[in-house]
Amino acid sequence: MQGRAFKYQDNVDTDVIIPARYCTAYHKDELGPHCLEDLDPTFVNRVKPGDFIVAGRNFGCGSSRENAPLAILGAGVGAVIAISFARIFYRNSINVGLPILECPEAVKATIEGDNLSIDLTSGAITNLTREKTYYSAPIPERIREIIDLGGLEVYVRNRLSQ
């Protein structure tokens, strides 16, 4: 995975990721155009498929809505890298197939617009702009399979049909 970094602060909550007024929708294509619009109104016009959100501590805190990681996917974001994630957001991200990585060193060293490369298997996060590599915990094979298939629902359907 390779893309540009969009950097945000600590405590980006689910109400900012997808404002409540749009939470009547549950499809990423409907939610994506409104991703982060109250925090960064220009985000959806600047983000390109595969780009990354890089954020501080407690990303995804607040309401436990699955709409938040769906909105991020719908905006075309390839993964979120943060110092830490709210527990429910972490689980919801896996459930909908959004790759997320905790790596404080990579977050601290990344500047908005840096080009990054991520290897989910090894946990390597390479800042191509700064020519430095950092490591998060690798995403376990079963979780990568869930992400690759597009979420837990597809994964379960796939397993049941085997």
mmCIF file of C-alpha atoms in Angstrom:
data_model
loop_
_atom_site.group_PDB
_atom_site.id
_atom_site.type_symbol
_atom_site.label_atom_id
_atom_site.label_comp_id
_atom_site.label_asym_id
_atom_site.label_seq_id
_atom_site.Cartn_x
_atom_site.Cartn_y
_atom_site.Cartn_z
ATOM 1 C CA MET A 1 0.000 0.000 0.000
ATOM 2 C CA GLN A 2 1.312 3.427 -0.865
ATOM 3 C CA GLY A 3 -0.122 6.928 -0.534
ATOM 4 C CA ARG A 4 0.111 10.394 0.970
ATOM 5 C CA ALA A 5 -0.339 11.213 4.658
ATOM 6 C CA PHE A 6 -3.174 13.365 5.958
ATOM 7 C CA LYS A 7 -2.232 14.198 9.532
ATOM 8 C CA TYR A 8 -4.622 14.941 12.399
ATOM 9 C CA GLN A 9 -4.377 15.491 16.142
ATOM 10 C CA ASP A 10 -5.319 13.458 19.213
ATOM 11 C CA ASN A 11 -8.909 12.496 20.053
ATOM 12 C CA VAL A 12 -10.439 12.594 16.582
ATOM 13 C CA ASP A 13 -13.860 11.279 17.504
ATOM 14 C CA THR A 14 -16.426 9.413 15.447
ATOM 15 C CA ASP A 15 -18.682 12.504 15.387
ATOM 16 C CA VAL A 16 -15.937 14.323 13.488
ATOM 17 C CA ILE A 17 -15.061 11.339 11.277
ATOM 18 C CA ILE A 18 -18.695 11.190 10.106
ATOM 19 C CA PRO A 19 -21.083 13.825 11.442
ATOM 20 C CA ALA A 20 -24.257 12.441 13.026
ATOM 21 C CA ARG A 21 -26.439 14.118 10.390
ATOM 22 C CA TYR A 22 -25.165 11.557 7.847
ATOM 23 C CA CYS A 23 -25.517 8.475 10.052
ATOM 24 C CA THR A 24 -28.787 7.453 8.443
ATOM 25 C CA ALA A 25 -26.587 5.945 5.715
ATOM 26 C CA TYR A 26 -24.718 2.667 6.175
ATOM 27 C CA HIS A 27 -22.957 2.316 2.833
ATOM 28 C CA LYS A 28 -19.402 3.546 2.412
ATOM 29 C CA ASP A 29 -20.173 5.225 -0.931
ATOM 30 C CA GLU A 30 -22.827 7.390 0.744
ATOM 31 C CA LEU A 31 -20.711 8.159 3.808
ATOM 32 C CA GLY A 32 -17.345 8.750 2.106
ATOM 33 C CA PRO A 33 -18.160 12.173 0.605
ATOM 34 C CA HIS A 34 -18.757 13.496 4.155
ATOM 35 C CA CYS A 35 -15.700 11.973 5.840
ATOM 36 C CA LEU A 36 -14.024 14.483 8.194
ATOM 37 C CA GLU A 37 -16.002 17.381 6.709
ATOM 38 C CA ASP A 38 -16.450 19.154 10.065
ATOM 39 C CA LEU A 39 -12.733 18.804 10.910
ATOM 40 C CA ASP A 40 -11.218 19.314 7.448
ATOM 41 C CA PRO A 41 -13.743 20.448 4.815
ATOM 42 C CA THR A 42 -11.136 20.020 2.051
ATOM 43 C CA PHE A 43 -10.212 16.423 2.940
ATOM 44 C CA VAL A 44 -12.535 14.575 0.539
ATOM 45 C CA ASN A 45 -11.479 16.819 -2.339
ATOM 46 C CA ARG A 46 -7.773 16.224 -1.702
ATOM 47 C CA VAL A 47 -7.634 12.547 -0.702
ATOM 48 C CA LYS A 48 -6.802 10.044 -3.424
ATOM 49 C CA PRO A 49 -7.499 6.296 -3.317
ATOM 50 C CA GLY A 50 -4.914 4.601 -1.128
ATOM 51 C CA ASP A 51 -3.888 7.688 0.877
ATOM 52 C CA PHE A 52 -3.512 7.398 4.646
ATOM 53 C CA ILE A 53 -4.861 9.131 7.715
ATOM 54 C CA VAL A 54 -2.130 9.610 10.329
ATOM 55 C CA ALA A 55 -3.356 10.683 13.750
ATOM 56 C CA GLY A 56 -2.499 11.015 17.397
ATOM 57 C CA ARG A 57 -3.889 9.266 20.433
ATOM 58 C CA ASN A 58 -7.370 7.812 20.873
ATOM 59 C CA PHE A 59 -8.421 7.978 17.214
ATOM 60 C CA GLY A 60 -12.077 7.028 16.798
ATOM 61 C CA CYS A 61 -13.178 7.840 20.351
ATOM 62 C CA GLY A 62 -16.791 8.773 21.039
ATOM 63 C CA SER A 63 -19.866 7.010 19.711
ATOM 64 C CA SER A 64 -19.474 3.370 18.743
ATOM 65 C CA ARG A 65 -20.725 3.788 15.188
ATOM 66 C CA GLU A 66 -19.599 1.521 12.358
ATOM 67 C CA ASN A 67 -20.377 4.417 10.043
ATOM 68 C CA ALA A 68 -17.034 6.031 10.976
ATOM 69 C CA PRO A 69 -14.647 3.424 9.517
ATOM 70 C CA LEU A 70 -17.092 2.963 6.609
ATOM 71 C CA ALA A 71 -16.843 6.694 5.862
ATOM 72 C CA ILE A 72 -13.040 6.450 5.876
ATOM 73 C CA LEU A 73 -13.173 3.537 3.435
ATOM 74 C CA GLY A 74 -15.705 5.395 1.299
ATOM 75 C CA ALA A 75 -13.356 8.365 1.064
ATOM 76 C CA GLY A 76 -10.746 6.033 -0.446
ATOM 77 C CA VAL A 77 -8.354 5.917 2.513
ATOM 78 C CA GLY A 78 -6.115 2.848 2.404
ATOM 79 C CA ALA A 79 -5.328 2.675 6.133
ATOM 80 C CA VAL A 80 -5.201 4.668 9.346
ATOM 81 C CA ILE A 81 -1.986 4.943 11.351
ATOM 82 C CA ALA A 82 -2.338 6.350 14.858
ATOM 83 C CA ILE A 83 -0.592 6.471 18.195
ATOM 84 C CA SER A 84 -3.613 4.644 19.623
ATOM 85 C CA PHE A 85 -7.235 3.818 18.763
ATOM 86 C CA ALA A 86 -10.409 3.761 20.770
ATOM 87 C CA ARG A 87 -11.228 0.114 21.464
ATOM 88 C CA ILE A 88 -14.616 -0.010 19.748
ATOM 89 C CA PHE A 89 -13.355 1.905 16.701
ATOM 90 C CA TYR A 90 -10.492 -0.587 16.420
ATOM 91 C CA ARG A 91 -12.911 -3.521 16.347
ATOM 92 C CA ASN A 92 -15.361 -1.762 14.005
ATOM 93 C CA SER A 93 -12.503 -1.046 11.596
ATOM 94 C CA ILE A 94 -11.596 -4.711 11.377
ATOM 95 C CA ASN A 95 -15.278 -5.617 11.026
ATOM 96 C CA VAL A 96 -15.645 -3.412 7.920
ATOM 97 C CA GLY A 97 -12.201 -4.186 6.462
ATOM 98 C CA LEU A 98 -10.297 -0.951 7.258
ATOM 99 C CA PRO A 99 -6.591 -1.578 7.985
ATOM 100 C CA ILE A 100 -5.402 0.235 11.108
ATOM 101 C CA LEU A 101 -1.933 0.320 12.610
ATOM 102 C CA GLU A 102 -0.633 1.677 15.910
ATOM 103 C CA CYS A 103 2.843 3.154 15.581
ATOM 104 C CA PRO A 104 3.701 6.215 17.691
ATOM 105 C CA GLU A 105 7.148 6.617 16.097
ATOM 106 C CA ALA A 106 5.758 6.749 12.555
ATOM 107 C CA VAL A 107 3.060 9.230 13.594
ATOM 108 C CA LYS A 108 5.524 11.551 15.311
ATOM 109 C CA ALA A 109 7.917 11.499 12.329
ATOM 110 C CA THR A 110 5.265 12.024 9.638
ATOM 111 C CA ILE A 111 4.340 15.423 8.256
ATOM 112 C CA GLU A 112 1.186 16.137 6.265
ATOM 113 C CA GLY A 113 1.811 15.236 2.620
ATOM 114 C CA ASP A 114 4.624 12.746 3.234
ATOM 115 C CA ASN A 115 4.518 9.691 0.978
ATOM 116 C CA LEU A 116 4.187 6.459 2.925
ATOM 117 C CA SER A 117 4.286 2.761 2.155
ATOM 118 C CA ILE A 118 2.714 0.115 4.404
ATOM 119 C CA ASP A 119 3.277 -3.634 4.518
ATOM 120 C CA LEU A 120 0.489 -5.152 6.620
ATOM 121 C CA THR A 121 2.240 -8.525 6.810
ATOM 122 C CA SER A 122 5.414 -7.216 8.445
ATOM 123 C CA GLY A 123 3.952 -4.083 10.042
ATOM 124 C CA ALA A 124 6.531 -1.940 8.220
ATOM 125 C CA ILE A 125 5.568 1.688 7.673
ATOM 126 C CA THR A 126 8.077 3.393 5.416
ATOM 127 C CA ASN A 127 8.098 7.152 5.128
ATOM 128 C CA LEU A 128 9.340 7.419 1.560
ATOM 129 C CA THR A 129 9.724 11.195 1.849
ATOM 130 C CA ARG A 130 12.023 10.955 4.885
ATOM 131 C CA GLU A 131 13.562 7.578 3.956
ATOM 132 C CA LYS A 132 12.812 6.021 7.364
ATOM 133 C CA THR A 133 11.017 2.794 8.282
ATOM 134 C CA TYR A 134 9.032 2.198 11.459
ATOM 135 C CA TYR A 135 7.307 -0.948 12.687
ATOM 136 C CA SER A 136 3.884 -1.530 14.138
ATOM 137 C CA ALA A 137 2.768 -4.946 15.262
ATOM 138 C CA PRO A 138 2.100 -7.000 12.127
ATOM 139 C CA ILE A 139 -1.570 -7.601 11.412
ATOM 140 C CA PRO A 140 -2.284 -11.279 12.123
ATOM 141 C CA GLU A 141 -3.028 -13.470 9.111
ATOM 142 C CA ARG A 142 -6.689 -14.067 10.046
ATOM 143 C CA ILE A 143 -7.315 -10.317 10.458
ATOM 144 C CA ARG A 144 -5.551 -9.611 7.131
ATOM 145 C CA GLU A 145 -7.871 -12.168 5.547
ATOM 146 C CA ILE A 146 -10.895 -10.315 6.984
ATOM 147 C CA ILE A 147 -9.524 -7.017 5.656
ATOM 148 C CA ASP A 148 -8.660 -8.492 2.240
ATOM 149 C CA LEU A 149 -12.182 -9.883 1.864
ATOM 150 C CA GLY A 150 -13.751 -6.535 2.760
ATOM 151 C CA GLY A 151 -14.863 -7.172 6.310
ATOM 152 C CA LEU A 152 -16.138 -9.684 8.805
ATOM 153 C CA GLU A 153 -19.523 -10.253 7.158
ATOM 154 C CA VAL A 154 -17.946 -11.355 3.872
ATOM 155 C CA TYR A 155 -15.358 -13.400 5.761
ATOM 156 C CA VAL A 156 -18.044 -15.299 7.709
ATOM 157 C CA ARG A 157 -20.173 -15.885 4.594
ATOM 158 C CA ASN A 158 -17.080 -17.147 2.800
ATOM 159 C CA ARG A 159 -16.187 -19.531 5.659
ATOM 160 C CA LEU A 160 -19.749 -20.862 5.935
ATOM 161 C CA SER A 161 -19.879 -21.661 2.223
ATOM 162 C CA GLN A 162 -16.714 -23.777 2.392
#
